[in-house]
Short mmCIF file of C-alpha atoms in Angstrom, two decimals:
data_model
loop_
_atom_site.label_atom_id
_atom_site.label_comp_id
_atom_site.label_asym_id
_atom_site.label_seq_id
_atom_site.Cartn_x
_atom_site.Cartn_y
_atom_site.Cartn_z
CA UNK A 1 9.53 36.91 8.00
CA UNK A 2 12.79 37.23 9.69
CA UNK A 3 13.24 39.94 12.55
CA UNK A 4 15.17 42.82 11.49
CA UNK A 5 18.82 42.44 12.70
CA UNK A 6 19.66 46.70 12.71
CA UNK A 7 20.99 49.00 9.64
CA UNK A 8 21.73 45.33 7.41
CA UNK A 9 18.11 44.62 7.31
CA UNK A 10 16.04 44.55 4.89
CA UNK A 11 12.73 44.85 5.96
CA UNK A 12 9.72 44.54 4.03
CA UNK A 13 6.14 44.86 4.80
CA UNK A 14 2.52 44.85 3.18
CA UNK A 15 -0.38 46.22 5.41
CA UNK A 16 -4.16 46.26 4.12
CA UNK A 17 -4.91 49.82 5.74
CA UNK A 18 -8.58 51.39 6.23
CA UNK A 19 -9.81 53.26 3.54
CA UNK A 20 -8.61 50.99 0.95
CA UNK A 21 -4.97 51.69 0.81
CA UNK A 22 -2.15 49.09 0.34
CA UNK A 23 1.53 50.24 1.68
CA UNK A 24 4.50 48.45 1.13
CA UNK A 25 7.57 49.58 3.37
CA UNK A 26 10.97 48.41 2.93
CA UNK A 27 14.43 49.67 3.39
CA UNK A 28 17.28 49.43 0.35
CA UNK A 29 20.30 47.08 1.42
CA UNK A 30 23.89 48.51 2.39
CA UNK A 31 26.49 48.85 -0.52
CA UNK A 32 28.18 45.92 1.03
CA UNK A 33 24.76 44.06 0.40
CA UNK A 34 24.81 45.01 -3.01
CA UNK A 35 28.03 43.94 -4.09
CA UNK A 36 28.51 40.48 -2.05
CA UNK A 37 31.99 39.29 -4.47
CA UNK A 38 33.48 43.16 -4.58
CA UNK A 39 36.15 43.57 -2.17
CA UNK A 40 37.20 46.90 -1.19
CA UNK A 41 40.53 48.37 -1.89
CA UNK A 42 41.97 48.18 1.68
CA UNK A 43 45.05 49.76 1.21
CA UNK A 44 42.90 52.98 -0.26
CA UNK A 45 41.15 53.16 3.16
CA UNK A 46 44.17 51.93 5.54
CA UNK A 47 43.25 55.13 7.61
CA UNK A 48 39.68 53.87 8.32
CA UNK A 49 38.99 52.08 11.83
CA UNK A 50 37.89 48.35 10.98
CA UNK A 51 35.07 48.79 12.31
CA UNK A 52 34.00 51.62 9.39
CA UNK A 53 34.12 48.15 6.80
CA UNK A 54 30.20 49.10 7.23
CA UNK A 55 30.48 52.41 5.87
CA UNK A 56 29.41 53.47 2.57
CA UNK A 57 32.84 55.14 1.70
CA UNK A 58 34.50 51.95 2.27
CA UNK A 59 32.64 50.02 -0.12
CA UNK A 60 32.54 52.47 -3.29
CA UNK A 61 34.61 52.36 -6.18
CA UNK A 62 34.57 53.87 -9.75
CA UNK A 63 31.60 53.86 -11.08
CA UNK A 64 29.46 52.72 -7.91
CA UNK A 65 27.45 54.08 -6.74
CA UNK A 66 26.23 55.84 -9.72
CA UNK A 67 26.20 59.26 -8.04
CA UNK A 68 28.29 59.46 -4.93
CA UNK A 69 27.49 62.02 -2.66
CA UNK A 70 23.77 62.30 -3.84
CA UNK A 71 22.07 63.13 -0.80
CA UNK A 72 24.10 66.04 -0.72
CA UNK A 73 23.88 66.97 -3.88
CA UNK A 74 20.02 66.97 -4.73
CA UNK A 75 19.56 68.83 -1.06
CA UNK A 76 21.88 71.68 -2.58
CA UNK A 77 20.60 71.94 -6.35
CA UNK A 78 20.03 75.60 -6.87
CA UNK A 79 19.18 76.00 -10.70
CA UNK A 80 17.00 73.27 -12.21
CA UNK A 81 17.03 71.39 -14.46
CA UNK A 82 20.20 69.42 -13.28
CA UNK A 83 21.78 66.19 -14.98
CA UNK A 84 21.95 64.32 -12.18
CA UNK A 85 18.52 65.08 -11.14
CA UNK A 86 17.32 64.37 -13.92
CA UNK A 87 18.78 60.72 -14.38
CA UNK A 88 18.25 60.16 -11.13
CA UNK A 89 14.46 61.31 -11.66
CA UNK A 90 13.76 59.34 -15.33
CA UNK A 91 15.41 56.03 -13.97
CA UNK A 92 13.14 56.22 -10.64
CA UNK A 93 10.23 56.46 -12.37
CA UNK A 94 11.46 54.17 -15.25
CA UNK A 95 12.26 51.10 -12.31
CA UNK A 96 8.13 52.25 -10.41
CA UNK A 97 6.66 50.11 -12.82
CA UNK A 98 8.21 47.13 -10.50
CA UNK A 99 7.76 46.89 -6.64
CA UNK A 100 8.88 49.22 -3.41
CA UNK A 101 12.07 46.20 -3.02
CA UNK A 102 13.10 47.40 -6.96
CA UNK A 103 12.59 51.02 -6.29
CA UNK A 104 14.63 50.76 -3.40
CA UNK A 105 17.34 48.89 -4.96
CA UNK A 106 17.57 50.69 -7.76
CA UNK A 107 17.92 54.03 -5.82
CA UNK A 108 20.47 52.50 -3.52
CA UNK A 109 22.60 51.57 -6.94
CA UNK A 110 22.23 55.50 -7.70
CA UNK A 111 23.65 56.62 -4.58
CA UNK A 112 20.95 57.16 -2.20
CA UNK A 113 22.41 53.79 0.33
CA UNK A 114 19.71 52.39 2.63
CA UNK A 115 16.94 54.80 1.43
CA UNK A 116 14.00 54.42 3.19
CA UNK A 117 11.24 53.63 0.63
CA UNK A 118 6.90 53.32 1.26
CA UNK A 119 4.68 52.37 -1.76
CA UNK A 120 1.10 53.51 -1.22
CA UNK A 121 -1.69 51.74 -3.69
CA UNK A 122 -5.12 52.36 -3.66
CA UNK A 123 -7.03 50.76 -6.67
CA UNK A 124 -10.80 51.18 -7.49
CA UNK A 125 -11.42 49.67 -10.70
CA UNK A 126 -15.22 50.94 -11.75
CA UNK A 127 -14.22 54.69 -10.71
CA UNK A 128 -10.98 54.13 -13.02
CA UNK A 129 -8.38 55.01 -10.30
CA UNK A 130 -5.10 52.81 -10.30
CA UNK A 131 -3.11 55.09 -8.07
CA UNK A 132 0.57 54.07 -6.90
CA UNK A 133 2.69 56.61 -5.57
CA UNK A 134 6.53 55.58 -4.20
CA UNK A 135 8.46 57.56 -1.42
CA UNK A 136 12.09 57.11 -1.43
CA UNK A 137 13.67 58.43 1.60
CA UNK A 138 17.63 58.98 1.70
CA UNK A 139 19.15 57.51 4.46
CA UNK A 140 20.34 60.80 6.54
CA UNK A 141 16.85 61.96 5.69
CA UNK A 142 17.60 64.96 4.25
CA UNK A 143 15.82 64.23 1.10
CA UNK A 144 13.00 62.86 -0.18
CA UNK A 145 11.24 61.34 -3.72
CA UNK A 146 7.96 61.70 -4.84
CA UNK A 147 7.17 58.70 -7.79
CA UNK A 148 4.01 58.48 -9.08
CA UNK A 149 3.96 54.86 -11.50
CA UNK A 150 2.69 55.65 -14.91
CA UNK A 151 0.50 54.18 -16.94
CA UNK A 152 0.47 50.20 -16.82
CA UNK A 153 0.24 49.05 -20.71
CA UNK A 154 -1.33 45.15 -19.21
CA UNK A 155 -4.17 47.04 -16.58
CA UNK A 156 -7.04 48.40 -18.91
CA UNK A 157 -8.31 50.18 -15.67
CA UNK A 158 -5.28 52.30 -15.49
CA UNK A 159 -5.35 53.44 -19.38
CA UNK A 160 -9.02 53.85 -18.98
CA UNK A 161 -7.82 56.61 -16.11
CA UNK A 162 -6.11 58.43 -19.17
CA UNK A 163 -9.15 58.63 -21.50
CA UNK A 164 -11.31 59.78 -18.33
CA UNK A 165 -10.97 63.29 -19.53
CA UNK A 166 -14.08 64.83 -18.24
CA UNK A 167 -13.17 68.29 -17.03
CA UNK A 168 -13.47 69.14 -13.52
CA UNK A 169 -13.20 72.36 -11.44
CA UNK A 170 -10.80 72.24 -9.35
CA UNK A 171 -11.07 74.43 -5.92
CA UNK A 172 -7.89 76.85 -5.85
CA UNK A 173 -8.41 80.67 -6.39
CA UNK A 174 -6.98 80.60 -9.97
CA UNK A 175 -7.02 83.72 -11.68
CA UNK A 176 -10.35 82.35 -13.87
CA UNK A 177 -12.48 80.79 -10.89
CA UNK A 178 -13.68 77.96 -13.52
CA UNK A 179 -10.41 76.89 -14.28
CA UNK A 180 -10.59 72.91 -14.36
CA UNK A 181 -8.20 69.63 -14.84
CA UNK A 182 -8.36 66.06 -16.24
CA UNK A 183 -10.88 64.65 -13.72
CA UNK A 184 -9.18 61.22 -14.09
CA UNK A 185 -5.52 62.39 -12.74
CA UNK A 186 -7.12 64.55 -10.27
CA UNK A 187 -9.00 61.37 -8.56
CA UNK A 188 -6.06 59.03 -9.25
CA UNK A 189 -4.14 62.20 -7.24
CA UNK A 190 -6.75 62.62 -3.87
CA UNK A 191 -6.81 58.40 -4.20
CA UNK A 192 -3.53 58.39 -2.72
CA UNK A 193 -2.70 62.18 -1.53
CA UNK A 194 -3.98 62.26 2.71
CA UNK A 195 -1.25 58.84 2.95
CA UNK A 196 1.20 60.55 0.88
CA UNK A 197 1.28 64.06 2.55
CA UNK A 198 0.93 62.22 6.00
CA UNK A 199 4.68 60.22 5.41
CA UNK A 200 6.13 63.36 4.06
CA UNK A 201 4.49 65.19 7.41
CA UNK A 202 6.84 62.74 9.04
CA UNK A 203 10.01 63.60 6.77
CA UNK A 204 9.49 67.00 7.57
CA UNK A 205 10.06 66.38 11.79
CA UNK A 206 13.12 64.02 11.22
CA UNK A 207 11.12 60.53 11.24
CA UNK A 208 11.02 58.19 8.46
CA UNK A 209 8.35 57.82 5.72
CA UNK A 210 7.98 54.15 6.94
CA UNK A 211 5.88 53.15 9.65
CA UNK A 212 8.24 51.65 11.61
CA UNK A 213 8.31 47.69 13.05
CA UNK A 214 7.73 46.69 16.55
CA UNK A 215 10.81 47.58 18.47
CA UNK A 216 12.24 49.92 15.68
CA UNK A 217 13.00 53.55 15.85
CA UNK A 218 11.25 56.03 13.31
CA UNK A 219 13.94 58.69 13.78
CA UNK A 220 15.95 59.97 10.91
CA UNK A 221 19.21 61.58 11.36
CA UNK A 222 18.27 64.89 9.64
CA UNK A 223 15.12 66.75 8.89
CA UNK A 224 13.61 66.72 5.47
CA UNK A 225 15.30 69.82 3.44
CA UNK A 226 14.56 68.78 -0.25
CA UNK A 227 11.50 67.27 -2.07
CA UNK A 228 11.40 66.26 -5.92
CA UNK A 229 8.34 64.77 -7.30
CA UNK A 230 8.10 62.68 -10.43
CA UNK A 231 6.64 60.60 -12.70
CA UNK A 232 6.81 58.93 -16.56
CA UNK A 233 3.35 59.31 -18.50
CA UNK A 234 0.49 59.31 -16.15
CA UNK A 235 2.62 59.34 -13.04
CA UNK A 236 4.12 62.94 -14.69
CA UNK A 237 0.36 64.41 -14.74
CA UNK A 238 0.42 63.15 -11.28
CA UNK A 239 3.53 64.81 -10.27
CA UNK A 240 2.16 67.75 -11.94
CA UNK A 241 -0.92 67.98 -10.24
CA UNK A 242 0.28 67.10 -6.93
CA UNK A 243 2.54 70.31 -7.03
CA UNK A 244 -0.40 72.33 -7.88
CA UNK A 245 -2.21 71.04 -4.73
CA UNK A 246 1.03 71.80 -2.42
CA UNK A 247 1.06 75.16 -4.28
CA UNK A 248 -2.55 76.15 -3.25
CA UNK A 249 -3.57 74.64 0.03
CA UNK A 250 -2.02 76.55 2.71
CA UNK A 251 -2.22 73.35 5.14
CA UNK A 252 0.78 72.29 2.82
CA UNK A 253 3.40 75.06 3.49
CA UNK A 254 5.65 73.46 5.35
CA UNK A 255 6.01 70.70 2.79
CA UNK A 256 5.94 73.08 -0.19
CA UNK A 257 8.35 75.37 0.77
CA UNK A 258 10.88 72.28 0.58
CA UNK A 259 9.75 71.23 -3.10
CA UNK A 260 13.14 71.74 -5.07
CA UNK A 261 11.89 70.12 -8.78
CA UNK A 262 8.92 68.52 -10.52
CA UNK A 263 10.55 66.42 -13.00
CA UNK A 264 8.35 64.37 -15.45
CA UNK A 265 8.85 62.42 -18.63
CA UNK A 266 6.04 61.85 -21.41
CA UNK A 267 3.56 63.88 -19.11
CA UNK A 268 0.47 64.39 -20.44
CA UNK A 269 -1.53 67.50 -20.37
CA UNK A 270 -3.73 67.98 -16.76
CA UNK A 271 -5.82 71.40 -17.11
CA UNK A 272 -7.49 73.72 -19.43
CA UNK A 273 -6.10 77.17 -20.79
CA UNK A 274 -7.18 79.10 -17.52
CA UNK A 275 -5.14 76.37 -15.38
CA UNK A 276 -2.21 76.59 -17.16
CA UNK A 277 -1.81 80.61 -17.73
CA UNK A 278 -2.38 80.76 -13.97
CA UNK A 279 0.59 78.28 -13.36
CA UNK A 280 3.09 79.64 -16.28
CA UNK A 281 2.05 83.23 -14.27
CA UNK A 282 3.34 82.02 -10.98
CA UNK A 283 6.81 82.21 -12.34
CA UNK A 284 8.24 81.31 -8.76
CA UNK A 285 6.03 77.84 -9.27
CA UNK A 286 6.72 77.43 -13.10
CA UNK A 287 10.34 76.95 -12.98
CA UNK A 288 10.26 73.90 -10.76
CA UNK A 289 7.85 72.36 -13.27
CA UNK A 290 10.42 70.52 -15.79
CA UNK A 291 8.88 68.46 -18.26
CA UNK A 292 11.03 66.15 -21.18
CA UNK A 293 9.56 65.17 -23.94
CA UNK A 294 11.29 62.57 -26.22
CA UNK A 295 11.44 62.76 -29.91
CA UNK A 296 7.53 62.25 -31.19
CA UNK A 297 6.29 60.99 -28.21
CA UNK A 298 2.00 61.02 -29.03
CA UNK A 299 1.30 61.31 -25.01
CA UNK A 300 2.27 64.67 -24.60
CA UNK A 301 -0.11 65.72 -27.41
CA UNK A 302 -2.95 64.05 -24.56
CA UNK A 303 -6.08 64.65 -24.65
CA UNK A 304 -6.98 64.99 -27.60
CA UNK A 305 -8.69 68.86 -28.98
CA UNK A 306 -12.18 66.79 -29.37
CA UNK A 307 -11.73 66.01 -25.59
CA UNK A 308 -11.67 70.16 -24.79
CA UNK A 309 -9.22 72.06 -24.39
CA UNK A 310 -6.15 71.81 -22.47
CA UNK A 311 -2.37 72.97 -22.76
CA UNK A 312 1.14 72.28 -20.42
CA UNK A 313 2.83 74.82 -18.46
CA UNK A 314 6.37 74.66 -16.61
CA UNK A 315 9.65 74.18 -18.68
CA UNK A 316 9.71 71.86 -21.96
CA UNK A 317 12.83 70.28 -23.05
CA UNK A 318 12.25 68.14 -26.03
CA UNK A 319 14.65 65.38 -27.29
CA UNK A 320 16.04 65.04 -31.31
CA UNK A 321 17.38 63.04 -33.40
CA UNK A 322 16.83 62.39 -36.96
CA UNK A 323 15.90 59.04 -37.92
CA UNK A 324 16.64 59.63 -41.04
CA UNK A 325 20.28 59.87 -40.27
CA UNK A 326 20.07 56.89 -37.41
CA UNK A 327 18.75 54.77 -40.53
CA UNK A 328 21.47 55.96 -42.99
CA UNK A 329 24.34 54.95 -39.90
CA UNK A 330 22.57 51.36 -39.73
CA UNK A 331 22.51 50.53 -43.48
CA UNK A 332 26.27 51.90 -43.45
CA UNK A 333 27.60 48.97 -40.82
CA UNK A 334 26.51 46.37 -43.67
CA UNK A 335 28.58 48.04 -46.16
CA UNK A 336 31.68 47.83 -43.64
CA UNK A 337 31.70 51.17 -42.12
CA UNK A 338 32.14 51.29 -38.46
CA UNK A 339 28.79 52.34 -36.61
CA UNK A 340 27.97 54.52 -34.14
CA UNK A 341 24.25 54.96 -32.93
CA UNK A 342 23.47 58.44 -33.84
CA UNK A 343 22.35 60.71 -29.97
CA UNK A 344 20.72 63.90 -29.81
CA UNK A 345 20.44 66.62 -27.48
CA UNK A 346 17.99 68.14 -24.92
CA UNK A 347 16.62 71.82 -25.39
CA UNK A 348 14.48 74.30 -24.03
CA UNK A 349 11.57 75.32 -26.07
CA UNK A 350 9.31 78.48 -26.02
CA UNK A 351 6.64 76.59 -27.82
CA UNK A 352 4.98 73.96 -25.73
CA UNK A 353 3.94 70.22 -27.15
CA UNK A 354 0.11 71.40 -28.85
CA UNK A 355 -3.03 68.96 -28.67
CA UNK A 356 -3.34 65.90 -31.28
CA UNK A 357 -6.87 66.56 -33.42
CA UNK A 358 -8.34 63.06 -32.16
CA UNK A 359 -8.10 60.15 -30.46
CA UNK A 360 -6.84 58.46 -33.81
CA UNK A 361 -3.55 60.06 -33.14
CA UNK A 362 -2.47 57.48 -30.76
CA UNK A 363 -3.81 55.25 -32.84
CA UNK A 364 -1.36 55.83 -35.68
CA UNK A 365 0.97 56.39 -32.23
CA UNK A 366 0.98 52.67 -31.29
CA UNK A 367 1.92 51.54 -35.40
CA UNK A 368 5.47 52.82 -34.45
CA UNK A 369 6.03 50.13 -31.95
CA UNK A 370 6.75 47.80 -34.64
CA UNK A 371 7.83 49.92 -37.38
CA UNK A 372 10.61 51.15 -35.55
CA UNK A 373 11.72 47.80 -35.50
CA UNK A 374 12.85 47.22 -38.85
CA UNK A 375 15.57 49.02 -40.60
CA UNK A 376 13.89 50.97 -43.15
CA UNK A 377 10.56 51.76 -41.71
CA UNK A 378 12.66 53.31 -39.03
CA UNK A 379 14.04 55.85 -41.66
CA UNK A 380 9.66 56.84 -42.23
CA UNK A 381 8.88 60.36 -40.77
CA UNK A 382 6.16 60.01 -37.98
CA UNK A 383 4.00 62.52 -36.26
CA UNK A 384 3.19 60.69 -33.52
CA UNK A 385 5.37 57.91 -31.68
CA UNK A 386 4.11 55.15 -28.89
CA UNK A 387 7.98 53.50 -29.51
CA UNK A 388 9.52 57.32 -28.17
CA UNK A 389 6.76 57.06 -25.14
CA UNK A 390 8.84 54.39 -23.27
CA UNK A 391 10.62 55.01 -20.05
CA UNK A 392 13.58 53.33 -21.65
CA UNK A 393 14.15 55.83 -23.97
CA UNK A 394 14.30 58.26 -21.58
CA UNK A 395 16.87 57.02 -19.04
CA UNK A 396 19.04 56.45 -22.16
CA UNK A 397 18.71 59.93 -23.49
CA UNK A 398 19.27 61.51 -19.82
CA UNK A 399 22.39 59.38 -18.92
CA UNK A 400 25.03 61.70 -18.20
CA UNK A 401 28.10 60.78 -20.41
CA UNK A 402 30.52 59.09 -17.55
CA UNK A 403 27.46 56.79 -16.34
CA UNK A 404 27.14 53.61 -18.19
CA UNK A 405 23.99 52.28 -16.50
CA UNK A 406 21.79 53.20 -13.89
CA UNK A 407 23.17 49.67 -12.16
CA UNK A 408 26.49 50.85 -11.55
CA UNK A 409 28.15 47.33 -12.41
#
């Protein structure tokens, strides 16, 4: 591996660490990396000293980076949920399915220019934990990401962590002392948590999440002033849980008082009744909790009511559109109409995704992978949807209007 040559580095590396932990640390490239045939508009930047080519400002142009400024503008969110926290959010954990170099990448293409970015893994497949949680730091280090990967459709492990839905008590005073969560994203959680909480321990003194190489400096240029946490599908319940932790345990404070947003996508549900009145009660808690649910997505309605009982809590904004009318638009391009793909819209509801009856429900969910697929099967009503489940789906739907892609080509 080449030594790193300063701030156009990248530098990657993969320790085995006691306790069975993998960490990958790399850092994101420059936006001059990213664009190697782009030249900048010189005569927009004639007042810059040559020697500022290496400066982000000199580099962007419309449309890259996605969001400019975005450092600044996630530390200074006040209301939640916000569009470009949001995108920003679904498309990091859309791209955690990959590895820390994509992550990194990706989030550099967003706006957030050599980000400093640590995967931690632990996997344990007989105790059905397949934990993988990302940290993306910006490069002033100012803020910081939370991604926890979802569930991974080719590792039966990992879905068997979903189905592992044996209650457990969980060891916060809650208003009901028995109150208890989804004992497989609560281990998947504490698989991961001591490494996780330990980088963002560093964030919080000005160093970076990475553990520096030999002859390399640690020191950020600012402190840590805004954490979001996130996740698609299992990583949400992750994201969830994780919150409630910071929440509870007063060891946390100093990291919890600088948790801006939970944002998750597909989440499924992580406590009983007792856990979730306690968190919709802390109202202070509650409104960082923002949770999207697309169209007839069938893993919000997890676990099932024959697995116990269990409900969400936080904000729920579900995703619309009638397929229906998406059908009707198709069939009208072959009769020489112009078509448009038929959008929907995001809104707040009172009345929270319920339980599915069994586990046959995602059963019938995972028949809509291929009937959506053909042109009139599309048109059927469904209950419950695998097809609206994918991350995919999300990005699209929570693409602000300006933003053509999450690449910023």
């Amino acid at each position: 591996m080449p030594s790193p040559d300063g701030h156009d580095a990248q530098m990657m590396r993969s320790v085995l660490e006691t306790g069975g932990l993998w960490t990958v640390d790399t850092r994101a490239p420059s936006y001059r990396q990213l664009r190697p045939f782009n030249q900048p508009d010189r005569a927009r930047y004639s007042q810059l000293p040559e020697a500022d080519e290496e400066s982000a400002a000199y580099w962007e142009t419309d449309g890259f980076p996605v969001h400019k400024g975005l450092s600044t503008h996630l530390a200074g969110i006040e209301e939640h949920p916000d569009p470009v926290a949001a995108h920003v959010m679904a498309v990091c954990s859309g791209y955690a399915y990959s590895g820390a170099e994509t992550v990194s990448m990706i989030m550099a293409r967003l706006g957030l220019e050599k980000n400093h970015c640590r995967l931690i893994s632990a996997t344990v497949d007989a105790m059905f934990i397949c934990s993988r949680a990302f940290l993306i730091q910006s490069g002033d280090g100012k803020v910081v990401i939370l991604c926890y990967r979802g569930t991974e459709p080719t590792n039966l492990a990992n879905g068997l962590t979903d189905v592992d839905v044996e209650p457990e008590r969980i060891n916060y005073q809650f208003e009901d002392p028995c109150a208890s969560v989804h004992a497989g994203f609560y281990r998947n959680v504490r698989a991961t948590r001591h490494e996780v909480m330990e980088a963002l321990r560093r964030a919080v003194v000005g160093r970076s999440v990475r553990k520096p190489v030999e002859g390399e400096s640690d020191r950020m240029p600012g402190k840590l002033e805004a954490l979001y946490i996130t996740g698609h599908s299992l990583g949400g319940a992750m994201a969830s849980m994780l919150a409630v932790m910071l929440r509870h345990e007063k060891k946390y404070a100093a990291v919890a008082e600088l948790l801006k947003g939970v944002y998750t996508f597909g989440q499924p549900m992580i406590g009983d009744p007792s856990l979730a009145g306690a968190c919709e009660n802390d109202r202070e808690f509650s409104r960082k909790i923002i949770r999207y649910v697309h169209g007839d997505d069938v893993v919000p309605h997890f676990p099932p009511v024959t697995a116990g009982p269990y409900e969400h809590f936080g904000r729920e904004y579900r995703y619309r559109i009638s397929h229906l009318q998406q059908s009707v638009s198709g069939w009208l391009r072959y009769l020489g109409s112009s078509y448009q793909p038929q959008t929907g819209e995001w809104r707040e509801t009172d009345t929270y995704t319920s339980q599915m009856s069994s586990f046959l429900g995602f059963a019938l969910g995972v028949t809509t992978l291929a009937a959506r697929k053909s042109q009139i099967l599309r048109a059927l009503p469904v209950v419950y949807s695998l097809e609206d489940h994918l991350p995919a789906h999300y990005i699209g739907a929570l693409t602000p209007g300006r933003v053509s892609d999450e690449f910023g080509d």
